[in-house]
CSV table of C-alpha atoms in Angstrom, one decimal:
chain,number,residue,atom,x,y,z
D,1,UNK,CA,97.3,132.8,162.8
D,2,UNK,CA,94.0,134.7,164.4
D,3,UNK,CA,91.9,133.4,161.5
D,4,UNK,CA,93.4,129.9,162.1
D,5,UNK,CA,92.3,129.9,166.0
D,6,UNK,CA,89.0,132.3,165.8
D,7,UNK,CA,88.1,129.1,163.3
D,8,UNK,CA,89.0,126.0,165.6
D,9,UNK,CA,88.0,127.6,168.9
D,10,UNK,CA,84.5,127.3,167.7
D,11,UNK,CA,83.6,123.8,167.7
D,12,UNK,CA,85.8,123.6,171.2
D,13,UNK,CA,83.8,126.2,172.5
D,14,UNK,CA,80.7,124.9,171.6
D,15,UNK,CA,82.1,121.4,173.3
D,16,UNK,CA,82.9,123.0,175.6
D,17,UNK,CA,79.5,124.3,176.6
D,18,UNK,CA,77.4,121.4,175.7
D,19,UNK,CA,79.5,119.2,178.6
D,20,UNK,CA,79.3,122.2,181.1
D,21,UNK,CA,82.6,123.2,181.1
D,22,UNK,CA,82.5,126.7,182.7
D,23,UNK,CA,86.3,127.4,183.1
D,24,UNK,CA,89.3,126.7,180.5
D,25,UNK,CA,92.6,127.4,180.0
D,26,UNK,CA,93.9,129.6,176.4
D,27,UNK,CA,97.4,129.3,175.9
D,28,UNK,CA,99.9,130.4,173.4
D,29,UNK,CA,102.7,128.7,172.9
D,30,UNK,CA,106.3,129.9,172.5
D,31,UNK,CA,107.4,126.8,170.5
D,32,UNK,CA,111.1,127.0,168.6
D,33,UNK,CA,112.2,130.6,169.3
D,34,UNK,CA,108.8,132.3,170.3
D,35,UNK,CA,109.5,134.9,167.6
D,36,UNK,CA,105.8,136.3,167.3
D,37,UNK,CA,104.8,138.9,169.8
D,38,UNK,CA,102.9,137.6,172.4
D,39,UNK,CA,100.3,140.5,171.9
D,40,UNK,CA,99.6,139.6,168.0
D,41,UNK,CA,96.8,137.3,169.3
D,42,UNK,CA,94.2,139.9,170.8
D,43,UNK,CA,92.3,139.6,168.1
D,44,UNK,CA,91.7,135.1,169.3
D,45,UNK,CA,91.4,136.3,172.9
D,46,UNK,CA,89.0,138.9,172.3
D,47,UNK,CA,86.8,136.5,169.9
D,48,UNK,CA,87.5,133.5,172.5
D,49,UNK,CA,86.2,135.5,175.3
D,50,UNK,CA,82.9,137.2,173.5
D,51,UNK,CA,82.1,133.8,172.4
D,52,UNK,CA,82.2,131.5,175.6
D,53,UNK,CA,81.3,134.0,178.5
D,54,UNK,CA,79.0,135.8,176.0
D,55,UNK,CA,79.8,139.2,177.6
D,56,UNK,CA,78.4,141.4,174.9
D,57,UNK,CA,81.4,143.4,174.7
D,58,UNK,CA,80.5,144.8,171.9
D,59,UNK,CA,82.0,145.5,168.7
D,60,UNK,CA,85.4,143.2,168.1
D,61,UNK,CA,86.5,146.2,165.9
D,62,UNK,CA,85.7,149.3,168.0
D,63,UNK,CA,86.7,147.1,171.1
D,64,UNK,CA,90.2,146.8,169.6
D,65,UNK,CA,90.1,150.3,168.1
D,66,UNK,CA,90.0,151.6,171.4
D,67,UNK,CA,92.2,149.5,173.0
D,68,UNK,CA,95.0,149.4,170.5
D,69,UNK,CA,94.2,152.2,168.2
D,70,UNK,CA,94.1,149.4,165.5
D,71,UNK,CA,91.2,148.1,163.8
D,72,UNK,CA,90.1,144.5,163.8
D,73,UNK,CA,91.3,144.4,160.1
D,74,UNK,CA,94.5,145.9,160.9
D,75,UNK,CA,95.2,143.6,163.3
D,76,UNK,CA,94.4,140.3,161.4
D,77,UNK,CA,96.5,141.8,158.7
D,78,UNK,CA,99.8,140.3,160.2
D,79,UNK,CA,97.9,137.3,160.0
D,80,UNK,CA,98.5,137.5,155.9
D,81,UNK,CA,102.3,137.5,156.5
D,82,UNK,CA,101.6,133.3,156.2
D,83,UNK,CA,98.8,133.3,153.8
D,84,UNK,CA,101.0,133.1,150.7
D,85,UNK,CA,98.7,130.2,149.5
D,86,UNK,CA,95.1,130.9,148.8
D,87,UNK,CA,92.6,129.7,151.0
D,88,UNK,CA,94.5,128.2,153.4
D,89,UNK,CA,93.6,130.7,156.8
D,90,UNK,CA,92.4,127.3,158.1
D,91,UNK,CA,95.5,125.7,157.9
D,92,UNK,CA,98.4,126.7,160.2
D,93,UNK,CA,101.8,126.9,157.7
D,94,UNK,CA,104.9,129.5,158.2
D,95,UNK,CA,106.5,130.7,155.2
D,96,UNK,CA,107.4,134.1,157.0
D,97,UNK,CA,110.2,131.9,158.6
D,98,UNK,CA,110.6,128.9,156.2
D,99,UNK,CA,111.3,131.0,153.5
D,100,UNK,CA,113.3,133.3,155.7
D,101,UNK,CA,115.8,130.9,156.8
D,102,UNK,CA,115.8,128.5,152.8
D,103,UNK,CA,119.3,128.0,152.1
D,104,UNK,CA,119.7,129.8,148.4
D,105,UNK,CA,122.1,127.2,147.2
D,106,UNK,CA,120.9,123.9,149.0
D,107,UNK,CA,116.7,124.4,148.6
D,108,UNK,CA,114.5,122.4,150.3
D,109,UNK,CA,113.0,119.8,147.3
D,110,UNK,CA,109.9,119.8,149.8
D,111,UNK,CA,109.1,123.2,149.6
D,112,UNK,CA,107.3,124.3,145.6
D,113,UNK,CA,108.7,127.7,145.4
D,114,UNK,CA,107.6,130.5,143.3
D,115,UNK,CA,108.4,133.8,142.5
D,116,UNK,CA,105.5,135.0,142.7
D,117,UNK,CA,106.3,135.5,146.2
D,118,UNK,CA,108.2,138.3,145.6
D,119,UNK,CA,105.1,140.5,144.4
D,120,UNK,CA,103.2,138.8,147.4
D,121,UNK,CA,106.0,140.6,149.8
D,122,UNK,CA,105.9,143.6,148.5
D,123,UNK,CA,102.5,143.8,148.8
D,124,UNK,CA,102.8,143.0,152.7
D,125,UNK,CA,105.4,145.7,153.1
D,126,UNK,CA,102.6,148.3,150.7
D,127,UNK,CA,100.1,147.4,152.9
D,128,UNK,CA,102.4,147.6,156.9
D,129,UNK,CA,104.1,150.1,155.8
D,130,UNK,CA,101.4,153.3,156.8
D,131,UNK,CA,100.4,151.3,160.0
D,132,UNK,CA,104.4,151.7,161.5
D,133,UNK,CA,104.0,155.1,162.5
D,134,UNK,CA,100.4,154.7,164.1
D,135,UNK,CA,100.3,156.5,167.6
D,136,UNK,CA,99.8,153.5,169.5
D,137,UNK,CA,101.6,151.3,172.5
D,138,UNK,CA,101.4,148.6,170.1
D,139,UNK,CA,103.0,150.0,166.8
D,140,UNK,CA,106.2,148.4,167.2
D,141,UNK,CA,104.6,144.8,166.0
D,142,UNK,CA,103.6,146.4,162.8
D,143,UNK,CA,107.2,147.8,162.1
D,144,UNK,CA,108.6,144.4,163.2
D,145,UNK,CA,106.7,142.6,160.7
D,146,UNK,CA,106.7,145.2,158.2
D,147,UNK,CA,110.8,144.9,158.1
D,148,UNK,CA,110.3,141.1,157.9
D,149,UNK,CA,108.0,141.8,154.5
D,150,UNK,CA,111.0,143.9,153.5
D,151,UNK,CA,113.5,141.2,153.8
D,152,UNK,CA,110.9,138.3,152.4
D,153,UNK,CA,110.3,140.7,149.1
D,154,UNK,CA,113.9,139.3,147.8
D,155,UNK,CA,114.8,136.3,150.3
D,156,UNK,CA,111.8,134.3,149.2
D,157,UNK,CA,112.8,133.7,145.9
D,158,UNK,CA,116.4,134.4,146.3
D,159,UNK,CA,117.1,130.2,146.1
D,160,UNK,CA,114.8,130.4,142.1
D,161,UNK,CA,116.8,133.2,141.1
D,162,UNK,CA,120.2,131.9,141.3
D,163,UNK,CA,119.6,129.0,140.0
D,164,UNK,CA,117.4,129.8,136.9
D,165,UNK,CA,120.6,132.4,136.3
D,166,UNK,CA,123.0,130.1,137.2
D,167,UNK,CA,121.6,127.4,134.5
D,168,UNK,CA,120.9,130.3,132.4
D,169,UNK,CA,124.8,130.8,132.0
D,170,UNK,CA,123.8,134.0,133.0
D,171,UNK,CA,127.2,135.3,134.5
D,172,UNK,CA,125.4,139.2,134.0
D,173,UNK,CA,122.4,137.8,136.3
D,174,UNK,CA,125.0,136.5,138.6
D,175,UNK,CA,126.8,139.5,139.5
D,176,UNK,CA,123.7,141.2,140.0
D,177,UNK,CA,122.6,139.0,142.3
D,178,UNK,CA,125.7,139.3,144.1
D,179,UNK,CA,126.5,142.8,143.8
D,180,UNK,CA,122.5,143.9,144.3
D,181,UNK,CA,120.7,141.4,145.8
D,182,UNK,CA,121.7,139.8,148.2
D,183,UNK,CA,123.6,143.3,150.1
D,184,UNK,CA,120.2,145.0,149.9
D,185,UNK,CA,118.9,141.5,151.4
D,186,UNK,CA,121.2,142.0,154.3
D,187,UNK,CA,121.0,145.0,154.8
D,188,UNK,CA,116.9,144.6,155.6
D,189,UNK,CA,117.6,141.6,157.9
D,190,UNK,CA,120.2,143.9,159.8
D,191,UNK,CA,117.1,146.5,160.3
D,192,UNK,CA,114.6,143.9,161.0
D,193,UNK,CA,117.1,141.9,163.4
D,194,UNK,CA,117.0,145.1,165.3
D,195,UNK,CA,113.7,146.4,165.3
D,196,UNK,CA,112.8,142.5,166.4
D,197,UNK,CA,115.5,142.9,169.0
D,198,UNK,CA,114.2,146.0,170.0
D,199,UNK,CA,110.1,144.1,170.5
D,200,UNK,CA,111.8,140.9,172.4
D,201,UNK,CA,113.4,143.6,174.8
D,202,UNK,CA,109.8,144.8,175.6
D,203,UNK,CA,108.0,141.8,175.8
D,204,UNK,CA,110.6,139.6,177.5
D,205,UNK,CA,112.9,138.9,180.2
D,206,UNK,CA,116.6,139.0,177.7
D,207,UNK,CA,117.4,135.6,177.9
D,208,UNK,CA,115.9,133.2,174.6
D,209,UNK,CA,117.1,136.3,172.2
D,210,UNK,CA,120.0,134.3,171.9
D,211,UNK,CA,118.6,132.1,169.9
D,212,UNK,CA,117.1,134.8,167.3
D,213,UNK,CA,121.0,135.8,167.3
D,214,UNK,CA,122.6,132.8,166.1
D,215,UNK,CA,119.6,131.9,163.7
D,216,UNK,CA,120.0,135.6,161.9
D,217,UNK,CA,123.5,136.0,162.1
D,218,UNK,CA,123.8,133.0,160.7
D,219,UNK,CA,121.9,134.0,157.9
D,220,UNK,CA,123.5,136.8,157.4
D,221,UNK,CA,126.7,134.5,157.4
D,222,UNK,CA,125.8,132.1,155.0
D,223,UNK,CA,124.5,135.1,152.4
D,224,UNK,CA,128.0,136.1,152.5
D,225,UNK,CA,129.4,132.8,151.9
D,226,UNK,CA,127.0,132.3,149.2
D,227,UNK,CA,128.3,135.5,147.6
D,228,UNK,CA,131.7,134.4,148.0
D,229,UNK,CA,131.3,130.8,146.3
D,230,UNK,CA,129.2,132.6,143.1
D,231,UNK,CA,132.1,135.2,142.8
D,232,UNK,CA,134.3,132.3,142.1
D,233,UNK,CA,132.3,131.3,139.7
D,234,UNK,CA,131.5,134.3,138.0
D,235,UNK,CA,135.5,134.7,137.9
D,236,UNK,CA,136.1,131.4,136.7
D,237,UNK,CA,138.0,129.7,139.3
D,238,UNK,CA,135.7,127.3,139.8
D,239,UNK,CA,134.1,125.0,137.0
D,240,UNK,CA,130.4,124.6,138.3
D,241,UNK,CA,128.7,125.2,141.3
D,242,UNK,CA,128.3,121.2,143.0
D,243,UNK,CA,125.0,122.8,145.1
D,244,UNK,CA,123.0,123.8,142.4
D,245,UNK,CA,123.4,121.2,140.2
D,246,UNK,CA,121.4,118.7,142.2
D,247,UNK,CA,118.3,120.8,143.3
């Protein structure tokens, strides 16, 4: 959320100065799992720090060129990984990890999903995938969120895809589902669970992982569970499925 902070740091900056405030504190906060990398926010710190101490330093895209070996566009790139909606940059939502997480059989009736999510994801993974191999100490954040795009391209609209098949009558669309889908969806989180493993382990001490572990293999859990109830439907030992027919 670069775009989100480069836009409210502004009128606290400007606050900021106009009461003579010479010192102040930026933090980032590791709230419910800290699962983003603690380095995705160069981008804010380099804007916060040009704009309050005026430094000149020049550049915020040959500054972080240099530094990272990523361009400032680059960079703010992972910020599009939550900007399913248009125009909302200003406005801090997380689909990455709401959508991620969705139950396919329960839904959240909050949540107005769409499958045009899908073609949003792949796009992510189109546009991280050439930045994964960049020689640079800070490629591994792009290949962590890249896998994440991979995982999203399916997951996101898993929940809408079942049930329009399921209401369909589809029971073709239903074995696809469970003998495509949702394997090549966990095989993706397997490779993203470890590449994201694999960035915790350099950016933290080990201990908080654990709760990335229970959240994904719990996923990965409840996928197969999910496969399990639709196979007895798809068989015929069960009537209806009770979850999806009270969205």
């Amino acid at each position: 959320h670069n775009g989100f902070s480069k836009k409210s740091m502004v009128p606290a900056i400007k606050s900021a100065k106009l009461h003579r405030v010479s010192h102040f504190v930026v933090t980032s906060w590791g709230d419910n799992g800290a699962e983003a990398s603690m380095f995705s926010t160069l981008p804010s710190l380099y804007f916060i720090s040009n704009k309050f101490y005026n430094d000149k330093l020049g550049n915020e895209d040959a500054f972080l060129k240099t530094l990272t070996n990523y361009s400032l566009d680059e960079w703010m790139s992972l910020d599009l990984m939550n900007q399913i909606y248009q125009s909302k940059e200003i406005k801090v939502v997380n689909p990455s990890k709401y959508l991620l997480y969705e139950d396919p059989l329960l839904g959240d009736p909050n949540i107005k999903l769409n499958l045009n999510y899908e073609t949003y994801y792949r796009k992510m993974s189109d546009l991280l995938d050439p930045l994964t191999d960049r020689k640079s100490n800070y490629s591994y954040i792009f290949k962590t969120l890249y896998l994440l795009s991979n995982v999203l391209v399916a997951k996101s609209v898993l929940s809408l895809t079942i049930y329009k098949s399921y209401h369909k009558k589809s029971i073709a669309e239903l074995q696809s589902i469970n003998d495509l889908v949702i394997p090549d969806i966990l095989k993706n989180i397997k490779e993203f669970y470890r590449m994201f493993k694999a960035q915790w382990y350099q950016e933290n001490k080990f201990e908080g992982f654990e709760v990335q572990s229970y959240r994904l293999g719990g996923l990965m859990n409840r996928l197969e569970e999910v496969q399990s109830i639709i196979t007895l439907y798809v068989d015929k030992k069960i009537d209806t499925i009770n979850m999806l027919e009270q969205r």
